[in-house]
Amino acid sequence: MAYGMGAGGLVGVAFETVSGTYTAPTKFVPILSESLELKEQNIYRTPIRQSAARIGVVPGDFSVEGSITMEALEDCCLYFTECSRATGVKTGTTPNFIYTYNPNSNAVPNKTLSITVVRNGVIFGYTGCVVGKQTFTVNNNILEYTADIFGLTDASPSPSLTPVWPTSVPYGPGSWQIQIPNPTNVFDLDTFSFEIDDAGAEQFRLKNARGAQFASFGERTCQMTCSRDFLDATDYTNFKNTLGQKITVIASNGTNNSIQFDLFNAIKDVYQVPLSGVGDLIRAAITYQTTLDGTGNEYDIIYKTQEIITP
Amino acid sequence: MPIEVTVDHPEAGDQDIFINGLGTFRNGQTATVDDDQIMRFRAMNSVQKTTHNEDGTYTVENELGPEPQDLEIRGVTIKVVEAKGEKADETPAGKAPADQEKATAKPATATTPDTPAPTSTPEGSDK
């Protein structure tokens, strides 16, 4: 044994053939941080028995919860979005593919992930993982992606692990095309956060083994927050009139490598434009909520990549 | 002895992959890695073992990592380059030398970790 630090860690993922059965990683994902943990729901006994102390514990159910934050790389985010509440369609021809994800209304995802985390040489294998919430945000001038994970258990596997890492690059300054409304390009945003929350949760059932039975989804909320230069009253008037607009954000590193997401009918929910200081630019802090547009579309996420998966 | 690294990763498509300590390789191609890089690979993958003593002190030993050809890496085949008069060896997928297919890709020198990674170019890469 030896002391360890985060630099030596790694995260790998694989689609499970059978949900909940550990699968060794097929894709290694460079991450910024992760907080996956096995959460136990032990039952501590406090019967009235001449003592105020807990007299014992009954092992409870357990499940996996936590989040993974990474540089948004199109070939890596793809794996997590595939295990969210969305249906993927693959188009394009070798070597360049386009994966388009549209939300669905299913209770469970189409696929689950086995997520392998190595911490100080110890292998943790979380199974049955689904992505209950996804967030794209600009941090330190690059696009970052956070997946909130819900899963079943830690299989404590011992696979042979020698990772091969992707060489795709993050999206930074000069990568952006922001259209509010689509297709009008705007140049007044300096940051945003786009969040899709499908209210993932573990489901426990009475059975002959401890642990969650499956992970499911609930009611979806989809929102984007951003700060825009306040140039005139046009956008503010749209806010007062609860006018929906289509928003498109494209982060591109070339014709065949990009991440795009669309909010088809974004309603401004919050519009704050304060006089915050003598030397401060006047900017509007805006929160958009999405609803369905006239054709039934809410949002989509489009990955252009050379990565090969089968949605 | 130098090794040949052949990458045939089923999911990577037309992309480069990076193996920590060995370098960057194009999927579908074969590249040669020299002895110096192999030693760096073993050093970068060395394992530290700490022994705690009863008085609270501890000692640390460092064990070099395995030879690359002894590893099982998904989508990657590594074989020792055959020197004159010696037989080639290969990753534990374990084909006998007579059964090995000839590498069809043109060998290229692997990128060492000291070389600026090709991923940093502002324009990215059109593929």
Tab-separated table of C-alpha atoms in Angstrom, chain A:
chain	number	residue	atom	x	y	z
A	1	MET	CA	0.000	0.000	0.000
A	2	ALA	CA	1.076	3.577	-0.538
A	3	TYR	CA	-0.220	7.089	-0.313
A	4	GLY	CA	-2.066	8.171	-3.429
A	5	MET	CA	-3.216	11.360	-5.077
A	6	GLY	CA	-5.780	12.271	-7.676
A	7	ALA	CA	-3.250	12.515	-10.477
A	8	GLY	CA	-2.919	8.746	-10.551
A	9	GLY	CA	-6.633	8.130	-10.784
A	10	LEU	CA	-8.723	7.266	-13.765
A	11	VAL	CA	-12.320	6.805	-14.880
A	12	GLY	CA	-13.492	4.380	-17.549
A	13	VAL	CA	-16.979	3.603	-18.797
A	14	ALA	CA	-18.690	0.850	-20.735
A	15	PHE	CA	-22.240	0.205	-21.880
A	16	GLU	CA	-23.692	-2.748	-20.037
A	17	THR	CA	-25.119	-5.630	-22.025
A	18	VAL	CA	-27.218	-6.600	-19.018
A	19	SER	CA	-28.196	-3.694	-16.799
A	20	GLY	CA	-26.456	-3.973	-13.465
A	21	THR	CA	-23.818	-6.470	-14.581
A	22	TYR	CA	-20.299	-5.035	-14.423
A	23	THR	CA	-18.583	-4.494	-17.755
A	24	ALA	CA	-14.910	-3.573	-17.974
A	25	PRO	CA	-14.241	-0.135	-19.493
A	26	THR	CA	-14.196	0.327	-23.237
A	27	LYS	CA	-13.756	4.117	-23.070
A	28	PHE	CA	-11.483	5.992	-20.723
A	29	VAL	CA	-12.600	9.500	-19.901
A	30	PRO	CA	-10.289	12.317	-18.752
A	31	ILE	CA	-12.112	14.019	-15.892
A	32	LEU	CA	-11.722	17.101	-13.738
A	33	SER	CA	-13.370	15.603	-10.668
A	34	GLU	CA	-15.779	12.910	-9.561
A	35	SER	CA	-17.723	12.189	-6.422
A	36	LEU	CA	-19.258	8.781	-7.008
A	37	GLU	CA	-19.989	6.925	-3.807
A	38	LEU	CA	-21.880	3.946	-2.552
A	39	LYS	CA	-24.555	5.306	-0.222
A	40	GLU	CA	-25.922	2.969	2.399
A	41	GLN	CA	-29.273	3.318	4.116
A	42	ASN	CA	-28.530	1.439	7.295
A	43	ILE	CA	-31.244	1.145	9.890
A	44	TYR	CA	-30.010	1.895	13.389
A	45	ARG	CA	-31.992	0.224	16.141
A	46	THR	CA	-33.292	2.325	18.995
A	47	PRO	CA	-35.857	0.193	20.790
A	48	ILE	CA	-36.853	1.012	24.320
A	49	ARG	CA	-34.631	-1.372	26.198
A	50	GLN	CA	-33.286	0.403	29.251
A	51	SER	CA	-30.740	2.263	27.147
A	52	ALA	CA	-30.685	5.502	25.198
A	53	ALA	CA	-28.022	4.182	22.860
A	54	ARG	CA	-28.418	2.592	19.461
A	55	ILE	CA	-28.260	-1.093	20.169
A	56	GLY	CA	-27.291	-2.231	16.716
A	57	VAL	CA	-27.639	-1.802	12.998
A	58	VAL	CA	-29.536	-3.601	10.262
A	59	PRO	CA	-27.658	-3.408	6.950
A	60	GLY	CA	-29.800	-1.351	4.637
A	61	ASP	CA	-30.191	-0.919	0.934
A	62	PHE	CA	-27.471	0.882	-0.965
A	63	SER	CA	-27.116	2.690	-4.235
A	64	VAL	CA	-24.616	4.754	-6.148
A	65	GLU	CA	-24.793	8.514	-6.385
A	66	GLY	CA	-22.444	11.253	-7.398
A	67	SER	CA	-21.304	13.353	-10.294
A	68	ILE	CA	-18.505	13.444	-12.800
A	69	THR	CA	-17.205	16.745	-14.175
A	70	MET	CA	-15.025	16.770	-17.252
A	71	GLU	CA	-13.860	18.885	-20.121
A	72	ALA	CA	-16.661	18.504	-22.656
A	73	LEU	CA	-15.121	16.267	-25.297
A	74	GLU	CA	-17.578	15.144	-27.937
A	75	ASP	CA	-16.389	11.533	-27.964
A	76	CYS	CA	-16.668	11.275	-24.162
A	77	CYS	CA	-19.898	13.179	-23.434
A	78	LEU	CA	-21.511	10.909	-26.008
A	79	TYR	CA	-21.329	7.924	-23.654
A	80	PHE	CA	-23.092	9.740	-20.833
A	81	THR	CA	-25.816	11.288	-22.987
A	82	GLU	CA	-26.500	7.831	-24.406
A	83	CYS	CA	-27.409	6.737	-20.860
A	84	SER	CA	-29.658	9.707	-20.154
A	85	ARG	CA	-33.353	9.965	-20.942
A	86	ALA	CA	-32.861	10.583	-24.629
A	87	THR	CA	-32.962	8.593	-27.832
A	88	GLY	CA	-29.922	8.734	-30.050
A	89	VAL	CA	-29.868	8.537	-33.835
A	90	LYS	CA	-26.609	7.936	-35.670
A	91	THR	CA	-26.029	9.337	-39.135
A	92	GLY	CA	-23.042	10.083	-41.304
A	93	THR	CA	-20.529	7.806	-42.918
A	94	THR	CA	-17.141	6.490	-41.850
A	95	PRO	CA	-15.091	8.108	-40.447
A	96	ASN	CA	-17.346	11.022	-39.466
A	97	PHE	CA	-20.546	10.418	-37.560
A	98	ILE	CA	-23.332	12.573	-36.187
A	99	TYR	CA	-25.193	11.471	-33.063
A	100	THR	CA	-28.419	13.393	-32.436
A	101	TYR	CA	-30.142	12.948	-29.094
A	102	ASN	CA	-33.746	13.909	-28.565
A	103	PRO	CA	-35.499	13.589	-25.201
A	104	ASN	CA	-38.013	10.812	-24.649
A	105	SER	CA	-40.544	10.097	-21.933
A	106	ASN	CA	-39.283	6.726	-20.771
A	107	ALA	CA	-39.075	5.757	-17.124
A	108	VAL	CA	-35.677	4.121	-17.566
A	109	PRO	CA	-32.832	4.824	-20.000
A	110	ASN	CA	-32.129	2.797	-23.116
A	111	LYS	CA	-28.737	1.814	-21.761
A	112	THR	CA	-26.869	1.779	-18.472
A	113	LEU	CA	-23.195	2.307	-17.804
A	114	SER	CA	-20.601	0.516	-15.776
A	115	ILE	CA	-18.329	3.249	-14.445
A	116	THR	CA	-14.902	2.154	-13.256
A	117	VAL	CA	-13.016	4.505	-10.961
A	118	VAL	CA	-9.473	3.801	-9.811
A	119	ARG	CA	-8.481	5.610	-6.624
A	120	ASN	CA	-4.980	4.963	-5.324
A	121	GLY	CA	-4.831	1.742	-7.272
A	122	VAL	CA	-8.098	0.435	-5.847
A	123	ILE	CA	-10.728	-0.365	-8.464
A	124	PHE	CA	-14.333	0.685	-7.844
A	125	GLY	CA	-16.852	-0.624	-10.368
A	126	TYR	CA	-20.219	1.099	-10.224
A	127	THR	CA	-22.926	-0.722	-12.121
A	128	GLY	CA	-26.351	0.083	-13.494
A	129	CYS	CA	-25.455	3.763	-13.806
A	130	VAL	CA	-27.791	6.239	-15.475
A	131	VAL	CA	-27.370	9.949	-16.044
A	132	GLY	CA	-30.131	11.768	-14.212
A	133	LYS	CA	-28.882	15.268	-14.941
A	134	GLN	CA	-26.537	16.796	-17.509
A	135	THR	CA	-24.999	20.244	-17.397
A	136	PHE	CA	-22.964	22.023	-20.049
A	137	THR	CA	-21.273	25.129	-18.730
A	138	VAL	CA	-18.421	27.458	-19.592
A	139	ASN	CA	-15.772	27.436	-16.883
A	140	ASN	CA	-12.219	28.719	-17.167
A	141	ASN	CA	-13.093	29.658	-20.742
A	142	ILE	CA	-13.727	26.096	-21.867
A	143	LEU	CA	-16.877	24.031	-22.189
A	144	GLU	CA	-17.298	21.629	-19.283
A	145	TYR	CA	-19.783	18.809	-18.838
A	146	THR	CA	-21.165	17.420	-15.616
A	147	ALA	CA	-23.175	14.220	-15.366
A	148	ASP	CA	-25.123	13.426	-12.215
A	149	ILE	CA	-25.086	9.674	-11.869
A	150	PHE	CA	-27.480	7.231	-10.202
A	151	GLY	CA	-26.548	3.571	-10.055
A	152	LEU	CA	-27.065	0.268	-8.341
A	153	THR	CA	-23.935	-0.974	-6.600
A	154	ASP	CA	-20.150	-1.269	-6.530
A	155	ALA	CA	-19.131	-4.596	-7.976
A	156	SER	CA	-15.546	-4.219	-6.608
A	157	PRO	CA	-14.153	-5.789	-9.772
A	158	SER	CA	-10.564	-6.536	-10.619
A	159	PRO	CA	-10.221	-6.138	-14.380
A	160	SER	CA	-6.895	-5.696	-16.077
A	161	LEU	CA	-6.765	-1.966	-16.691
A	162	THR	CA	-4.358	-0.242	-19.034
A	163	PRO	CA	-6.200	2.783	-20.350
A	164	VAL	CA	-6.001	4.284	-23.813
A	165	TRP	CA	-6.938	7.937	-23.710
A	166	PRO	CA	-8.779	10.015	-26.296
A	167	THR	CA	-6.909	12.863	-27.942
A	168	SER	CA	-9.907	15.071	-28.713
A	169	VAL	CA	-9.533	18.688	-27.593
A	170	PRO	CA	-11.817	20.838	-25.449
A	171	TYR	CA	-13.799	23.779	-26.784
A	172	GLY	CA	-12.341	27.124	-25.843
A	173	PRO	CA	-12.260	30.684	-27.128
A	174	GLY	CA	-12.948	30.884	-30.832
A	175	SER	CA	-15.058	27.717	-30.858
A	176	TRP	CA	-18.430	29.346	-30.284
A	177	GLN	CA	-21.490	30.100	-32.357
A	178	ILE	CA	-24.469	31.269	-30.306
A	179	GLN	CA	-27.798	32.041	-31.925
A	180	ILE	CA	-30.529	33.830	-29.972
A	181	PRO	CA	-32.902	33.430	-31.594
A	182	ASN	CA	-31.820	30.859	-34.151
A	183	PRO	CA	-30.358	31.652	-36.718
A	184	THR	CA	-29.206	35.102	-35.560
A	185	ASN	CA	-25.655	35.005	-34.196
A	186	VAL	CA	-25.080	37.039	-31.041
A	187	PHE	CA	-21.799	38.140	-29.518
A	188	ASP	CA	-22.943	39.366	-26.116
A	189	LEU	CA	-22.623	36.206	-24.002
A	190	ASP	CA	-19.556	35.470	-21.939
A	191	THR	CA	-20.792	32.430	-20.080
A	192	PHE	CA	-23.764	30.097	-19.870
A	193	SER	CA	-24.983	26.973	-18.145
A	194	PHE	CA	-27.370	24.573	-19.871
A	195	GLU	CA	-28.938	22.006	-17.574
A	196	ILE	CA	-31.169	19.040	-18.339
A	197	ASP	CA	-32.574	17.546	-15.139
A	198	ASP	CA	-34.528	14.320	-15.555
A	199	ALA	CA	-34.916	13.842	-11.797
A	200	GLY	CA	-33.102	10.525	-11.664
A	201	ALA	CA	-33.615	8.385	-8.580
A	202	GLU	CA	-32.860	4.902	-7.324
A	203	GLN	CA	-35.751	2.523	-6.856
A	204	PHE	CA	-35.683	-0.007	-4.020
A	205	ARG	CA	-37.803	-3.131	-3.874
A	206	LEU	CA	-38.245	-5.971	-1.447
A	207	LYS	CA	-35.998	-8.795	-2.640
A	208	ASN	CA	-33.437	-11.326	-1.509
A	209	ALA	CA	-30.413	-9.080	-1.960
A	210	ARG	CA	-29.529	-5.604	-0.763
A	211	GLY	CA	-29.286	-2.760	-3.228
A	212	ALA	CA	-31.344	-0.677	-5.620
A	213	GLN	CA	-33.430	-2.619	-8.101
A	214	PHE	CA	-33.121	-0.025	-10.875
A	215	ALA	CA	-32.712	3.708	-11.466
A	216	SER	CA	-35.553	5.696	-12.991
A	217	PHE	CA	-36.423	9.197	-14.156
A	218	GLY	CA	-39.077	11.684	-13.113
A	219	GLU	CA	-40.337	15.029	-14.349
A	220	ARG	CA	-37.888	16.857	-16.606
A	221	THR	CA	-36.805	20.458	-16.322
A	222	CYS	CA	-34.504	22.015	-18.855
A	223	GLN	CA	-33.030	25.461	-18.417
A	224	MET	CA	-30.219	27.713	-19.487
A	225	THR	CA	-28.717	30.597	-17.539
A	226	CYS	CA	-26.467	33.196	-19.056
A	227	SER	CA	-25.226	36.747	-18.822
A	228	ARG	CA	-25.695	39.020	-21.824
A	229	ASP	CA	-24.691	42.586	-22.495
A	230	PHE	CA	-27.799	44.755	-22.097
A	231	LEU	CA	-27.858	46.718	-25.379
A	232	ASP	CA	-31.507	47.727	-25.694
A	233	ALA	CA	-34.995	46.865	-24.518
A	234	THR	CA	-35.799	44.291	-27.232
A	235	ASP	CA	-34.945	41.207	-25.224
A	236	TYR	CA	-36.504	42.691	-22.091
A	237	THR	CA	-39.738	43.282	-23.987
A	238	ASN	CA	-39.699	39.637	-25.080
A	239	PHE	CA	-39.261	38.677	-21.443
A	240	LYS	CA	-42.297	40.702	-20.374
A	241	ASN	CA	-44.337	39.175	-23.195
A	242	THR	CA	-43.197	35.621	-22.324
A	243	LEU	CA	-42.065	35.161	-25.893
A	244	GLY	CA	-40.459	31.795	-26.700
A	245	GLN	CA	-37.352	31.675	-28.850
A	246	LYS	CA	-35.155	28.939	-30.286
A	247	ILE	CA	-31.619	29.056	-28.942
A	248	THR	CA	-28.737	27.244	-30.611
A	249	VAL	CA	-25.270	26.884	-29.124
A	250	ILE	CA	-22.518	25.289	-31.194
A	251	ALA	CA	-19.030	24.576	-29.941
A	252	SER	CA	-16.907	23.524	-32.882
A	253	ASN	CA	-13.349	22.344	-33.406
A	254	GLY	CA	-13.816	21.749	-37.097
A	255	THR	CA	-16.374	20.496	-39.580
A	256	ASN	CA	-16.557	17.031	-38.105
A	257	ASN	CA	-15.977	17.668	-34.410
A	258	SER	CA	-18.514	19.680	-32.476
A	259	ILE	CA	-21.111	19.735	-29.734
A	260	GLN	CA	-24.388	21.495	-30.445
A	261	PHE	CA	-27.481	21.863	-28.378
A	262	ASP	CA	-30.780	23.510	-29.201
A	263	LEU	CA	-33.523	24.775	-26.942
A	264	PHE	CA	-36.505	24.826	-29.250
A	265	ASN	CA	-38.799	27.101	-27.254
A	266	ALA	CA	-36.890	28.945	-24.531
A	267	ILE	CA	-38.937	31.269	-22.329
A	268	LYS	CA	-37.147	33.932	-20.321
A	269	ASP	CA	-38.053	33.246	-16.710
A	270	VAL	CA	-35.706	35.619	-14.910
A	271	TYR	CA	-34.349	38.873	-16.271
A	272	GLN	CA	-32.106	40.878	-13.955
A	273	VAL	CA	-30.377	44.008	-15.253
A	274	PRO	CA	-29.012	45.934	-12.276
A	275	LEU	CA	-26.892	49.058	-11.997
A	276	SER	CA	-24.244	47.250	-9.995
A	277	GLY	CA	-21.454	49.803	-9.812
A	278	VAL	CA	-19.959	52.949	-11.311
A	279	GLY	CA	-17.464	51.037	-13.428
A	280	ASP	CA	-19.574	47.996	-14.226
A	281	LEU	CA	-20.951	47.223	-17.666
A	282	ILE	CA	-24.724	46.952	-17.674
A	283	ARG	CA	-25.470	43.291	-18.239
A	284	ALA	CA	-28.567	41.124	-17.954
A	285	ALA	CA	-28.630	37.893	-15.987
A	286	ILE	CA	-31.193	35.690	-17.715
A	287	THR	CA	-32.694	32.296	-16.990
A	288	TYR	CA	-34.453	30.486	-19.828
A	289	GLN	CA	-36.871	27.610	-19.246
A	290	THR	CA	-37.790	25.320	-22.108
A	291	THR	CA	-41.171	24.107	-23.235
A	292	LEU	CA	-42.254	22.174	-26.275
A	293	ASP	CA	-42.392	24.097	-29.515
A	294	GLY	CA	-45.147	23.771	-32.093
A	295	THR	CA	-43.717	20.522	-33.493
A	296	GLY	CA	-43.225	18.885	-30.098
A	297	ASN	CA	-39.489	19.492	-29.758
A	298	GLU	CA	-37.953	20.481	-26.445
A	299	TYR	CA	-34.169	20.212	-26.792
A	300	ASP	CA	-31.575	18.227	-28.648
A	301	ILE	CA	-27.881	17.519	-28.288
A	302	ILE	CA	-25.835	16.808	-31.395
A	303	TYR	CA	-22.336	15.325	-31.311
A	304	LYS	CA	-20.128	15.272	-34.381
A	305	THR	CA	-17.307	12.845	-33.810
A	306	GLN	CA	-15.336	9.927	-35.196
A	307	GLU	CA	-16.243	7.810	-32.154
A	308	ILE	CA	-18.144	4.642	-33.002
A	309	ILE	CA	-21.042	3.547	-30.785
A	310	THR	CA	-24.416	2.023	-31.539
A	311	PRO	CA	-27.216	4.137	-30.060
